[in-house]
Coordinates of N, CA and C in Angstrom, one line a residue:
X1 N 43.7 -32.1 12.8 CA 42.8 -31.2 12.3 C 43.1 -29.8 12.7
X2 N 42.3 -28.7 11.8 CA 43.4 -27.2 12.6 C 41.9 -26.7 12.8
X3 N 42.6 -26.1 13.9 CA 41.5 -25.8 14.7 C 41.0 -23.8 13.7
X4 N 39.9 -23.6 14.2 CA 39.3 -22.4 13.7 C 39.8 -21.4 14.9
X5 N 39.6 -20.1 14.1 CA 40.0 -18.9 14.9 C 38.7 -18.7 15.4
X6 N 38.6 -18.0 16.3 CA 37.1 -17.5 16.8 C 37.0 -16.5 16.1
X7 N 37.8 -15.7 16.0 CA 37.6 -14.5 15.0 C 36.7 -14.5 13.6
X8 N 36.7 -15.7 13.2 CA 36.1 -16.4 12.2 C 34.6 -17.1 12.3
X9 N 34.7 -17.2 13.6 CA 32.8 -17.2 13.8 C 32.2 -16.2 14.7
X10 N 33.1 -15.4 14.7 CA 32.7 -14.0 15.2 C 31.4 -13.2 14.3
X11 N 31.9 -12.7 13.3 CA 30.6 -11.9 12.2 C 29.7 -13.1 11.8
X12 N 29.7 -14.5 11.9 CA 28.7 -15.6 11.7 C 27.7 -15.7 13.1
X13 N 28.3 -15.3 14.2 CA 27.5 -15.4 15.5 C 26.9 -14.2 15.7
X14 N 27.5 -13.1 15.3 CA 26.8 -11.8 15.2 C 25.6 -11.2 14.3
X15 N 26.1 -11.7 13.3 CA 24.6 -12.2 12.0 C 23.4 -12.8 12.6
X16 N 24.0 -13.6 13.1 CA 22.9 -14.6 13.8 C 22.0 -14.1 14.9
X17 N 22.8 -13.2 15.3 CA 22.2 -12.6 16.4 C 21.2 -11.6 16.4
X18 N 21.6 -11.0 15.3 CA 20.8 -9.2 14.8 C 19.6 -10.2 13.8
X19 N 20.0 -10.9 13.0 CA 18.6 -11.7 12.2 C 17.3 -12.3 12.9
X20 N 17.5 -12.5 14.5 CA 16.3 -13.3 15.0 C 16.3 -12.5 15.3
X21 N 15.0 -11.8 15.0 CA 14.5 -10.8 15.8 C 12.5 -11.0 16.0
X22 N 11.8 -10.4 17.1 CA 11.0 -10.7 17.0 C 9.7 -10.0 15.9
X23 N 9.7 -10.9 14.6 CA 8.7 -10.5 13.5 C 7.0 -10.1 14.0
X24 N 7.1 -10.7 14.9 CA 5.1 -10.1 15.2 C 5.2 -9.9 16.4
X25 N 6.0 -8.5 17.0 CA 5.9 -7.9 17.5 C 4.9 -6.9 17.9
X26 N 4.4 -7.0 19.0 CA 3.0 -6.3 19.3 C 3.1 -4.9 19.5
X27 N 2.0 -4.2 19.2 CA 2.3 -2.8 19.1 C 2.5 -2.0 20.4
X28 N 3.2 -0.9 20.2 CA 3.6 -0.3 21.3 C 2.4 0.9 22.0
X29 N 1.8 0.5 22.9 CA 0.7 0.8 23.5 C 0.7 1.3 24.8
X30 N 0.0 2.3 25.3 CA 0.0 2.7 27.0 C -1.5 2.0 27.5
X31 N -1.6 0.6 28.1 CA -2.4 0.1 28.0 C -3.5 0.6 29.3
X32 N -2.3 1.4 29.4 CA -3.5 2.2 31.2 C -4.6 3.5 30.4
X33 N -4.3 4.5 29.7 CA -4.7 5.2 29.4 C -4.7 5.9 27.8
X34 N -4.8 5.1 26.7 CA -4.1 5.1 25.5 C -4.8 6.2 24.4
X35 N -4.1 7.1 23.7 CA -5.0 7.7 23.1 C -5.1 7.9 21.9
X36 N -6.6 7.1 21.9 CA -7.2 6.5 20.4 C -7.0 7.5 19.2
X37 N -7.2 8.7 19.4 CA -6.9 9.7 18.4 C -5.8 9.5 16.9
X38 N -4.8 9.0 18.2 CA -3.6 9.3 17.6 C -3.0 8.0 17.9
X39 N -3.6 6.6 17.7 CA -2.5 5.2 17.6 C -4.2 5.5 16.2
X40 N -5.2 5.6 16.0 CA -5.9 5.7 14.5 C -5.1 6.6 13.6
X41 N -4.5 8.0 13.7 CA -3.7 8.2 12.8 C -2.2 7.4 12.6
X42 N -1.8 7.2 13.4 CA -0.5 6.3 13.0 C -1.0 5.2 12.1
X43 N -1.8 4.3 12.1 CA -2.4 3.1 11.7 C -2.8 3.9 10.4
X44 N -3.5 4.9 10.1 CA -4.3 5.3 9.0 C -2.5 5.5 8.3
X45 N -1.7 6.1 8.5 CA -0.7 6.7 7.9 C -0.5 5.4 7.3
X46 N -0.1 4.4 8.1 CA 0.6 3.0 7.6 C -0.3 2.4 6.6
X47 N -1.3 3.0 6.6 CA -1.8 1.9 5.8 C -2.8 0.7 5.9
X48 N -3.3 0.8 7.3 CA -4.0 0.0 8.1 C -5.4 -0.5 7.8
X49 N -6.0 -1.5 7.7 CA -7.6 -1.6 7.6 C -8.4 -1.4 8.9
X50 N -9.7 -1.3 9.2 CA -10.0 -1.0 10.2 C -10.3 -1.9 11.2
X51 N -10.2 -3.5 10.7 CA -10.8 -4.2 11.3 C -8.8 -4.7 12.2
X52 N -7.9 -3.6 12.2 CA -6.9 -3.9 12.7 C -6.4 -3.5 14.1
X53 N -7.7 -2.8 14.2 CA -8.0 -2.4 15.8 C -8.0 -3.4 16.9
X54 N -8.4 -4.8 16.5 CA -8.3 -5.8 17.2 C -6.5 -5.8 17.9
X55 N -5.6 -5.6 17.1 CA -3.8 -6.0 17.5 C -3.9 -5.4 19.0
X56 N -5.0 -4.5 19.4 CA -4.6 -3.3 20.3 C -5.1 -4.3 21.4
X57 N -6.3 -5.0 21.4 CA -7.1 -5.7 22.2 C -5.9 -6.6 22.8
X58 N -5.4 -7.3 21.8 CA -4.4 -8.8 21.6 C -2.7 -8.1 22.8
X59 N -2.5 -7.0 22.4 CA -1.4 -6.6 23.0 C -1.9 -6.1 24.4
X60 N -3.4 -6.1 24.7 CA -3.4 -5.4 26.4 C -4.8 -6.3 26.6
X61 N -4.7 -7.2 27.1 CA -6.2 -7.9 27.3 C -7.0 -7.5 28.3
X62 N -6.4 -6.5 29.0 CA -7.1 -5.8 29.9 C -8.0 -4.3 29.6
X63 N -7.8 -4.1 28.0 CA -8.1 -3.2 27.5 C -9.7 -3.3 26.8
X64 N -10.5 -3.0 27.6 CA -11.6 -2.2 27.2 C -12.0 -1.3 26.2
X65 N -12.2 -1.7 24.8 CA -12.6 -1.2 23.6 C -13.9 -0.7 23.4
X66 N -14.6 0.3 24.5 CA -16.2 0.8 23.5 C -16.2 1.6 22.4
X67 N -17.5 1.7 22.1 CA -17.8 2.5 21.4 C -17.1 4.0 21.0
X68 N -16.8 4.7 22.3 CA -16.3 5.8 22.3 C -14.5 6.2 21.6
X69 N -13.7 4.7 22.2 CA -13.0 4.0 21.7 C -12.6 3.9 20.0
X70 N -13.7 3.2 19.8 CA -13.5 2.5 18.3 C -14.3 4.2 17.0
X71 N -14.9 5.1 17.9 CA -15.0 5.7 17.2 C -13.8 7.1 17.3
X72 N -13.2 7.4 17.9 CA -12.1 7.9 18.0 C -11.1 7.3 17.5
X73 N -10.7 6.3 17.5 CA -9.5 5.5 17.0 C -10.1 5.7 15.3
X74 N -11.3 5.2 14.6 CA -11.7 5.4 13.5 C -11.6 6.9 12.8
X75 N -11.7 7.5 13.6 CA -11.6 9.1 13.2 C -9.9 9.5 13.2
X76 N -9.4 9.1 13.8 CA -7.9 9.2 13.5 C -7.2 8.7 12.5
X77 N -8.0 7.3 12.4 CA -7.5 6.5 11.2 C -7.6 7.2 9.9
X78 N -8.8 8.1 10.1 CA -9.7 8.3 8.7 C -8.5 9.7 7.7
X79 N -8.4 10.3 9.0 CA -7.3 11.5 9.1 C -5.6 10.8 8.8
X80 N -5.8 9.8 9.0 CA -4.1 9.3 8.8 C -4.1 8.9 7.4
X81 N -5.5 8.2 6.8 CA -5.6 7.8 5.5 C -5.4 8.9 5.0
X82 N -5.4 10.5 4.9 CA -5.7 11.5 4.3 C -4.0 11.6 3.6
X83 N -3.0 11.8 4.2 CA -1.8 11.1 4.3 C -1.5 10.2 3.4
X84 N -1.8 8.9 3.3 CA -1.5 7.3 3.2 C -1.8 7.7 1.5
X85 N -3.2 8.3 1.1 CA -3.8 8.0 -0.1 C -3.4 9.3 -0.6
X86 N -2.5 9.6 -1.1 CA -2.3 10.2 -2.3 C -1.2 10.3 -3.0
X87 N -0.9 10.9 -4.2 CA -0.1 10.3 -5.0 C 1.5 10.2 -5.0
X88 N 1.5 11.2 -4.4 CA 3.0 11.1 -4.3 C 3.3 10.1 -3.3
X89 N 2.7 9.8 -2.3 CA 2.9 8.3 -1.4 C 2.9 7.0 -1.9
X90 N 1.7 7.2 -3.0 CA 1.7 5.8 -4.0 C 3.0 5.9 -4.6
X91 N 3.2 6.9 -5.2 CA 4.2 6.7 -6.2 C 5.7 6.1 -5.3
X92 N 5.6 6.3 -4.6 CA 7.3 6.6 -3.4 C 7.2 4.6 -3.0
X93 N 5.8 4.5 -2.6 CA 5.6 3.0 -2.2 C 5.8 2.0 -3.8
X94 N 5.3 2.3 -4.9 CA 5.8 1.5 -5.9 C 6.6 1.6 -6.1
X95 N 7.9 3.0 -6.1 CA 9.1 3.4 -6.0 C 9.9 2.1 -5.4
X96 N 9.5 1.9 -4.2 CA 10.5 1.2 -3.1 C 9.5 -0.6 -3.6
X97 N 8.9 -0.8 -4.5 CA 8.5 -2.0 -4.2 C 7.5 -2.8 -3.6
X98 N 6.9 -1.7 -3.0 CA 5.5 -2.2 -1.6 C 4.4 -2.2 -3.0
X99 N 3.7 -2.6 -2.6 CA 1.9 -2.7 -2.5 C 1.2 -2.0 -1.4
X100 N 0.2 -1.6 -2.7 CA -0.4 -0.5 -1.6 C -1.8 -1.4 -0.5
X101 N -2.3 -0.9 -0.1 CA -3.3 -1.5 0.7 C -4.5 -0.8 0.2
X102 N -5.8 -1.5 -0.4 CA -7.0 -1.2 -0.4 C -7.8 -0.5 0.3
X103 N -7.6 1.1 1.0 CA -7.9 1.3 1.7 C -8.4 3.0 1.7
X104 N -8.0 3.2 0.3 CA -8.3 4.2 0.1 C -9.5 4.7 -0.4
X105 N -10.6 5.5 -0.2 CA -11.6 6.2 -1.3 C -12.0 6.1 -2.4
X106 N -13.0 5.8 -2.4 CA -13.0 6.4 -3.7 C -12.4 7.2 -4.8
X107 N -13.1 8.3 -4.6 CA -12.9 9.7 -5.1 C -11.2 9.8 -5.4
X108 N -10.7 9.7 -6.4 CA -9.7 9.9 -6.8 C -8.3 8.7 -7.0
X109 N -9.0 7.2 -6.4 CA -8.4 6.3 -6.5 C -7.7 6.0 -7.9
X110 N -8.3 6.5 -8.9 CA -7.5 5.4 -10.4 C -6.1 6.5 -10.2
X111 N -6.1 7.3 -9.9 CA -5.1 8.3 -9.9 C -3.9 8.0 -8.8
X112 N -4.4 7.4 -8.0 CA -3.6 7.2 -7.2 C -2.6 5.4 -7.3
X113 N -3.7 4.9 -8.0 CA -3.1 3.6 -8.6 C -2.2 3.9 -9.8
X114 N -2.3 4.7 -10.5 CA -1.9 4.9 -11.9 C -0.5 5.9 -11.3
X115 N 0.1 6.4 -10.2 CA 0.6 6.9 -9.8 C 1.6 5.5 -9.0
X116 N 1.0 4.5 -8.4 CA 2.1 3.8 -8.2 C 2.4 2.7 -8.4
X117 N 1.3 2.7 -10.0 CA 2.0 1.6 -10.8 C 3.3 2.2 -11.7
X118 N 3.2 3.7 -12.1 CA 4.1 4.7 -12.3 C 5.6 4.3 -11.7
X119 N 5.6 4.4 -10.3 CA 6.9 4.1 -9.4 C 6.9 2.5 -9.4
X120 N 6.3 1.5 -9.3 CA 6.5 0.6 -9.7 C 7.4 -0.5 -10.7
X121 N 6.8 0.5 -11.7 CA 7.3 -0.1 -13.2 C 8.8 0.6 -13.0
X122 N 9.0 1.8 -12.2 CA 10.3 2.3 -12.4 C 11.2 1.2 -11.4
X123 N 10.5 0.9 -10.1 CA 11.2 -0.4 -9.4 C 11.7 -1.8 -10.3
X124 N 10.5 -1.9 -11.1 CA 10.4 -3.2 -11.6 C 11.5 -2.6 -12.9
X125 N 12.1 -1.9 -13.8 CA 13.3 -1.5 -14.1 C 14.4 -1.7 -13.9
X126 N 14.3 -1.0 -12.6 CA 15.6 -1.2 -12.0 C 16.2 -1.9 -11.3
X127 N 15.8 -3.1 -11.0 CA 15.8 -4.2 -10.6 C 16.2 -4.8 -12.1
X128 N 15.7 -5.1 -12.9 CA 16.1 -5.7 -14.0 C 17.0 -5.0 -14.4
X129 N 17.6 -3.9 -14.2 CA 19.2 -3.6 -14.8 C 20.0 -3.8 -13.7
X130 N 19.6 -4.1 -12.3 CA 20.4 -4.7 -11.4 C 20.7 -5.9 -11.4
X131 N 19.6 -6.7 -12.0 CA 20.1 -8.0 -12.6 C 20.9 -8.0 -13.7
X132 N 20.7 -7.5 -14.5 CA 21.6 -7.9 -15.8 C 23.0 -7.3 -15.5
X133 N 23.2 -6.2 -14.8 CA 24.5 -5.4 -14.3 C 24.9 -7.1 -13.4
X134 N 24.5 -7.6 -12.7 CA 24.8 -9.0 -12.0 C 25.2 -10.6 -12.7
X135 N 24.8 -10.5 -13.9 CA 24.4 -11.7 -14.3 C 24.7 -11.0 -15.8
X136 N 25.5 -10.8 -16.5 CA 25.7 -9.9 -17.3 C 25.6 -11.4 -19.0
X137 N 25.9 -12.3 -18.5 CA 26.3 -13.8 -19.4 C 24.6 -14.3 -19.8
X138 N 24.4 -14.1 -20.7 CA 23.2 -15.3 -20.4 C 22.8 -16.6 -20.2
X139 N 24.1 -17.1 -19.8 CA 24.3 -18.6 -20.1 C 25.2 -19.4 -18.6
X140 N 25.1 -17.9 -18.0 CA 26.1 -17.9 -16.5 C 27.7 -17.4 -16.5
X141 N 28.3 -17.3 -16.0 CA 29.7 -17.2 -16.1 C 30.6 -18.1 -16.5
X142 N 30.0 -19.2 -16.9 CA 30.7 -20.2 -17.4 C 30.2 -20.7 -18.9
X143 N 29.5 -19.8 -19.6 CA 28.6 -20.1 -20.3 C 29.8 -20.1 -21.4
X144 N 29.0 -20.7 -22.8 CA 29.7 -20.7 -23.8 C 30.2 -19.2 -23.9
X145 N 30.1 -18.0 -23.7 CA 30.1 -16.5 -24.5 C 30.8 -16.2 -23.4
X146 N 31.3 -16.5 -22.5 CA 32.0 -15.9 -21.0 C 33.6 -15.9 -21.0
X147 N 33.7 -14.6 -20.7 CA 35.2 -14.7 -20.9 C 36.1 -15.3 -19.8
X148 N 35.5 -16.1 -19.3 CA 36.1 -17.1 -18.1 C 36.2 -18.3 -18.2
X149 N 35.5 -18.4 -19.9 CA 35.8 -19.9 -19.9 C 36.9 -20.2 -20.4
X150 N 37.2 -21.6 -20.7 CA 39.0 -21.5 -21.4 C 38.8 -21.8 -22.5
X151 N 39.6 -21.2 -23.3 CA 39.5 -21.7 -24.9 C 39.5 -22.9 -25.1
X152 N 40.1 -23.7 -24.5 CA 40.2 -25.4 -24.7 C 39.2 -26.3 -24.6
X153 N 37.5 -25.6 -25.2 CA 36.3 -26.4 -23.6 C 36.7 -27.3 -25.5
X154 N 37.0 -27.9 -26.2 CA 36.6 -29.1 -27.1 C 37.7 -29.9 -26.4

């Protein structure tokens, strides 16, 4: 039997390595003194709902959430959504493929939907001429119409 190069499970053990990575990763927090202001606008920027204030509890169990807390963190959020909800953000997130998060206002929402179903439809385009640029055969590369098949298929 011949043996393998290591060199050859080199970029397979490397792959492997960079892909496990940890997916629910807890947020990055100063659990002694943290300031609500500004982990609510980061959160509002992203996209966040409000009842996601709890992740903060989960990552520091020693963390004491009052009132004074949850309404400062809310007030930053409210300011980060200012950011998150408008159109050129929609548009940029349908652009790249995301969904947006229900999280925005009223006041001026259909516009902001209609803005990144806009970039959307342009994602969802180009993706479909990325496919067909890929898959060019309708029938595969071995299909009847493919010029890879051999003249002799009778």
């Amino acid at each position: 039997m011949k043996r393998f190069s290591p060199i050859f499970f080199a970029p397979l053990i490397l792959t492997a390595c960079a892909t496990t990575g940890n997916h629910t990763a807890k947020p990055s927090i100063d659990c002694q003194a943290p300031n609500w202001q500004a982990l609510g606008e980061q959160d509002g920027k992203a996209g966040r709902y409000a009842y996601e204030i709890s992740r903060y509890q989960k990552a520091c169990p020693s963390l004491n959430i009052d009132q004074t807390a949850l309404a400062a963190w809310e007030a930053g959020r409210q300011e980060g959504l200012k950011s998150y909800c408008t159109k050129a953000h929609a548009y940029e997130l349908g652009q790249r493929g995301y969904s947006m998060n229900q999280v925005c206002p009223e006041e001026g929402l259909l516009e902001i939907q209609q803005s990144h179903a806009l970039g959307y439809q342009q994602y969802y385009q180009r993706s479909r001429l990325n496919q067909d640029w890929m898959y060019p055969y309708p029938f595969g590369w071995y299909g009847p119409f493919s010029p890879y098949r051999s003249p002799y298929w009778w």
